[in-house]
Amino acid sequence: MDAAEFRRRGKEMVDLIADYLENIEQRPVYPDVEPGYLRSLIPEEAPEEPDTYEDVVKDIERVIMPGVTHWHSPYFYAYFPTANSFPAMLADMLSGAIGCIGFSWAASPACTELETVMMDWLGKMLKLPEDFIAGTHGQGGGVIQGTASEATLVALLAARSRAVRMILASDPQRPETGITSKLVAYSSDQAHCSVERAGMIAGVRMKKIPTEQSDKYAVQGETLRRMIQEDKAAGLIPFYFCATLGTTPSCAFDHITELGPICNAEKIWMHIDAAYAGSSFICPEFRPLLNGIEFADSFNFNPHKWLLVNFDCSTMWVRKRSDLIGAFKMDPLYLKHDHQESGLVTDYRHWQIPLGRRFRSLKMWFVFRMYGLKGLQDYIRKHVELAKEFESLVRADQRFEISADVVLGLVCFRLKGSNEVNETLLKRINNGRKIHLVPCQLSGQFVLRFAVCARTTESRHIREAWRLITQLAEEVMQELPH
Amino acid sequence: MDAAEFRRRGKEMVDLIADYLENIEQRPVYPDVEPGYLRSLIPEEAPEEPDTYEDVVKDIERVIMPGVTHWHSPYFYAYFPTANSFPAMLADMLSGAIGCIGFSWAASPACTELETVMMDWLGKMLKLPEDFIAGTHGQGGGVIQGTASEATLVALLAARSRAVRMILASDPQRPETGITSKLVAYSSDQAHCSVERAGMIAGVRMKKIPTEQSDKYAVQGETLRRMIQEDKAAGLIPFYFCATLGTTPSCAFDHITELGPICNAEKIWMHIDAAYAGSSFICPEFRPLLNGIEFADSFNFNPHKWLLVNFDCSTMWVRKRSDLIGAFKMDPLYLKHDHQESGLVTDYRHWQIPLGRRFRSLKMWFVFRMYGLKGLQDYIRKHVELAKEFESLVRADQRFEISADVVLGLVCFRLKGSNEVNETLLKRINNGRKIHLVPCQLSGQFVLRFAVCARTTESRHIREAWRLITQLAEEVMQELPH
């Protein structure tokens, strides 16, 4: 395929995409296929000679679409949102064409520099402390990671390395492995599973801090303080705490204004994971949820969830660049360049797990400019309103209960009754394929999560979803033995 | 921006991309900007109200292009290639629009299933042993990672977890941290810096195996055997060896037919990193370079380097799926789904570091079908021929020498003489901005790396590059003190 044919096929693809997104709500949101469905639909091997492009495009409807869970359908309420906007798609097209690999400043200066400045733009939208903004006198700055899991891991590794350095500074004879085996990290029992996994990867102990329904599933300062004291008494070395703002099960918020000072006093690295909720902090009315950020060493959230920047774009800020870089730095000759020792450039490969990186800041730039801060704020507010609307519908129905405070776009609810009946209800909902939800567990209860996800969700979709849920609930309850 | 406007802007972007790629060789391949150039060209904050799309597009030439290193210019010979093809870009557009996050089978069955089958297609093109193909009775299969660095790390973590399990099986009382502190991994001193970094992340000892110019920079069986014996005698536990096929400095190949049996006998996990060279193994004449794969536990290469699939697409196969999954598995309720215990489905989140993942197999599907195996083989062969052409030009000039065997698309060469004179030559080359190269170090010598990179590189570009190099070499040599 040459450039001339790409002009034609590319324009057809633009129409195909617009058609898909304009008509997405006509498709069943959840696919009706069995595991292994796809293999029989296509050949067992790649063709020797090229296929025609027409055949490839025909296969999108024949092979792919029947197996797609349509995350951008306004009837998709599962997990958390993943972003999808036209400006982000346009920027991604450009990023693909430029196709540079931005592992160092020299490998493509624009790729690195736009990222640094876009991270500053976004940091300012969130009113982050100046320490985190690269274009100030502070020592911090931002980087785009692929996912929040990677940000959590990178922060943990930086914390591990800082802890080992600090201990060796006071006790140079101590063997390093002896230190690592004593390190202990903490996170909420409500934290994302990737936090525990980061501990496994880094080979350090990770303790879960218990939370209570009565505390709205937030980690309490007193609990953390007690665990730290007990661990220190047992000869362990507390070094990392991952706070969550907006947990995955119920969108709970750890009390970072209380937890931060404890971490600072104990020289524990505090990382804040606000993967979902972080986008809302651009609105003044939600910004108080981030109070306490001034105590954090690193902070991360996912514009690819709720800020209209297509996956992947997980934005991470650190208070001290050197803490991150120190954990990873490797400089073989084939990656050296003239400017790297000048102190003026950023080589983002030292900030992340992979070496290679795409030109992802273009998406941020297009989205921020085409929506403007006000447009982005409107978008967040609309989703929160839709969630509140759904909450009202649930509260108005005596058969149901709300399981956790509705702060942003997630509603946790259930039928009053057994876990079984709720499991049955969820199964019916998803088997209907008209709307899609996933569950969570809160205090031993099986709970349904209703997350406002798609960019195009409107009040009518919410009401339709509720109509379906109540209709199925009625069926389920009628089948119950009396 | 609504769908109607996207139809218009998307088509304009397709033309902009085609124009960019058709005229790329008119641009200086390496940018003439100083660190910090970009910040002053754009506002300090995101706009409150939306900008116009026209302004955004105008800024591509004003702000971005002056700072781009043009990796797809036929005058780009630095690092290794990164892929860029029209079918891959079309597939990426579609992937962006579907915008699903494929962390589990249920999250989008098509995303997972196409990946499994495309990994089989590619595995068959490479004539991998059946063990590595998912659609067989074996226990293996393939997964798309973001980068080779991640594949190396994932393999190392799986190996660490397997080693700990094996030792605990025979000695259940032994503390786990005591095991980890005794583990030792190996790789060539020519291996990519990400291998050493993987050891740092996983918190295990990583030893570099010395190589010699006389052995063509390949790891020798005898050296590995000796190191293993010494380490075992010292009470250490050898558990992982990362072999490289096609090293970054000089495209050297470790002797895996010799090394594999040693690893197997010692129960050491052998991972093969063929990031660059792997694509060539689809050609029967280069497939012998992969002989010995039958001894490997995992294998990885980057179609996003040399197989026309845009970044990121790093393909990794394992002999035993359960080894990989066992190292990472986490199953919170919000990610559980009906089919996951059936044994028929793949939840790729257990195979990788991040949780989220894009629909990257679409790129493989489009590229494999639009080129066909023959088209892909032709592409590889053409690049190798162009490298051989460059090698002949170097060999014909008495002032220069070839520094390592030219096996694929990389030529390592230098002026006979001091490192200084070669450093000066390289600086002149890159400052000219007409072609772009990076250096490497081989046996203490400063060497120039000439990698055939762009899809559109032709013989005339190679000859033009050589003309420039010799002209600058002449200048540099005339300036030398006699």
Short mmCIF file of C-alpha atoms in Angstrom, two decimals, chain A residues 101 103 334, chain B residues 71 76-83 192 245-252 275-277 304-306 408-411 438 449-454:
data_model
loop_
_atom_site.label_atom_id
_atom_site.label_comp_id
_atom_site.label_asym_id
_atom_site.label_seq_id
_atom_site.Cartn_x
_atom_site.Cartn_y
_atom_site.Cartn_z
CA ILE A 101 10.56 6.58 19.79
CA PHE A 103 13.46 7.34 24.91
CA TYR A 334 24.33 4.08 21.80
CA TRP B 71 12.80 8.20 12.21
CA PHE B 76 17.83 7.94 9.27
CA TYR B 77 20.43 5.28 10.17
CA ALA B 78 20.49 5.57 13.96
CA TYR B 79 19.62 3.05 16.69
CA PHE B 80 17.53 0.31 15.05
CA PRO B 81 14.51 0.74 12.79
CA THR B 82 11.07 1.44 14.16
CA ALA B 83 8.27 0.22 11.94
CA HIS B 192 20.77 -4.44 26.04
CA LEU B 245 20.18 -12.80 19.11
CA GLY B 246 21.27 -9.62 17.43
CA THR B 247 22.85 -7.40 20.07
CA THR B 248 22.31 -3.65 19.97
CA PRO B 249 25.98 -2.63 19.56
CA SER B 250 26.92 -4.99 16.72
CA CYS B 251 24.08 -7.45 15.99
CA ALA B 252 26.01 -10.38 17.52
CA ALA B 275 14.36 -7.60 19.58
CA TYR B 276 15.79 -6.45 16.27
CA ALA B 277 16.93 -9.63 14.52
CA HIS B 304 7.55 -2.86 15.84
CA LYS B 305 11.19 -2.68 14.86
CA TRP B 306 11.50 -4.46 11.57
CA LEU B 408 21.48 -8.36 8.79
CA GLY B 409 20.77 -4.63 8.37
CA LEU B 410 23.45 -3.16 10.64
CA VAL B 411 26.95 -2.16 9.57
CA VAL B 438 24.68 6.77 16.59
CA ARG B 449 26.66 2.13 13.61
CA PHE B 450 24.90 2.35 10.25
CA ALA B 451 21.46 0.71 10.52
CA VAL B 452 19.15 0.52 7.53
CA CYS B 453 15.94 1.81 9.07
CA ALA B 454 13.27 3.44 6.94
#
